[in-house]
Amino acid sequence: MPQFRFVTPHRSGKWYPELSQAQRQAAGIGAGFLERRTGLFQAYLGTRLETR
């Protein structure tokens, strides 16, 4: 089962079993935000998605 997390140059998020859950939590570490109108995730510059 894959797991997902977002990593910035200075912080890394926790591992989550679903991509949508990782996206919702990404704002807490400053990795990006969910656009309210479209529901799409917008990552900030330098943010990368890791999977394992």
mmCIF file of C-alpha atoms in Angstrom:
data_model
loop_
_atom_site.group_PDB
_atom_site.id
_atom_site.type_symbol
_atom_site.label_atom_id
_atom_site.label_comp_id
_atom_site.label_asym_id
_atom_site.label_seq_id
_atom_site.Cartn_x
_atom_site.Cartn_y
_atom_site.Cartn_z
ATOM 1 C CA MET A 1 0.000 0.000 0.000
ATOM 2 C CA PRO A 2 1.628 3.317 -1.042
ATOM 3 C CA GLN A 3 2.008 6.201 1.374
ATOM 4 C CA PHE A 4 2.409 9.893 0.570
ATOM 5 C CA ARG A 5 3.974 12.981 2.137
ATOM 6 C CA PHE A 6 5.055 16.451 1.072
ATOM 7 C CA VAL A 7 8.562 17.723 1.724
ATOM 8 C CA THR A 8 9.792 21.338 1.659
ATOM 9 C CA PRO A 9 13.440 22.437 1.799
ATOM 10 C CA HIS A 10 13.122 22.862 5.586
ATOM 11 C CA ARG A 11 10.334 20.536 6.750
ATOM 12 C CA SER A 12 8.758 17.194 5.972
ATOM 13 C CA GLY A 13 5.221 16.009 6.591
ATOM 14 C CA LYS A 14 3.939 12.785 8.069
ATOM 15 C CA TRP A 15 3.197 9.754 5.921
ATOM 16 C CA TYR A 16 -0.480 9.352 4.938
ATOM 17 C CA PRO A 17 -2.212 6.400 3.260
ATOM 18 C CA GLU A 18 -4.121 8.658 0.819
ATOM 19 C CA LEU A 19 -2.854 11.488 -1.369
ATOM 20 C CA SER A 20 -5.889 13.638 -0.595
ATOM 21 C CA GLN A 21 -5.173 13.383 3.129
ATOM 22 C CA ALA A 22 -1.534 14.415 2.597
ATOM 23 C CA GLN A 23 -2.696 17.397 0.531
ATOM 24 C CA ARG A 24 -5.067 18.567 3.272
ATOM 25 C CA GLN A 25 -2.264 18.433 5.845
ATOM 26 C CA ALA A 26 0.361 20.084 3.615
ATOM 27 C CA ALA A 27 -0.659 23.598 4.633
ATOM 28 C CA GLY A 28 0.507 22.830 8.170
ATOM 29 C CA ILE A 29 4.136 22.537 7.049
ATOM 30 C CA GLY A 30 3.922 25.288 4.422
ATOM 31 C CA ALA A 31 4.032 22.945 1.430
ATOM 32 C CA GLY A 32 0.966 24.321 -0.375
ATOM 33 C CA PHE A 33 -2.762 24.882 -0.127
ATOM 34 C CA LEU A 34 -6.070 23.555 -1.421
ATOM 35 C CA GLU A 35 -7.813 26.030 -3.716
ATOM 36 C CA ARG A 36 -11.324 26.470 -2.345
ATOM 37 C CA ARG A 37 -13.230 26.926 -5.599
ATOM 38 C CA THR A 38 -11.746 24.051 -7.571
ATOM 39 C CA GLY A 39 -10.487 21.804 -4.773
ATOM 40 C CA LEU A 40 -7.113 21.433 -6.522
ATOM 41 C CA PHE A 41 -3.886 21.313 -4.536
ATOM 42 C CA GLN A 42 -1.363 24.072 -5.273
ATOM 43 C CA ALA A 43 2.176 23.251 -4.132
ATOM 44 C CA TYR A 44 4.595 26.040 -3.289
ATOM 45 C CA LEU A 45 7.910 26.368 -5.098
ATOM 46 C CA GLY A 46 10.440 23.815 -3.830
ATOM 47 C CA THR A 47 7.814 21.371 -2.546
ATOM 48 C CA ARG A 48 8.038 17.750 -3.633
ATOM 49 C CA LEU A 49 5.824 14.737 -3.148
ATOM 50 C CA GLU A 50 7.403 11.558 -1.783
ATOM 51 C CA THR A 51 5.892 8.089 -1.981
ATOM 52 C CA ARG A 52 6.886 4.821 -0.401
#
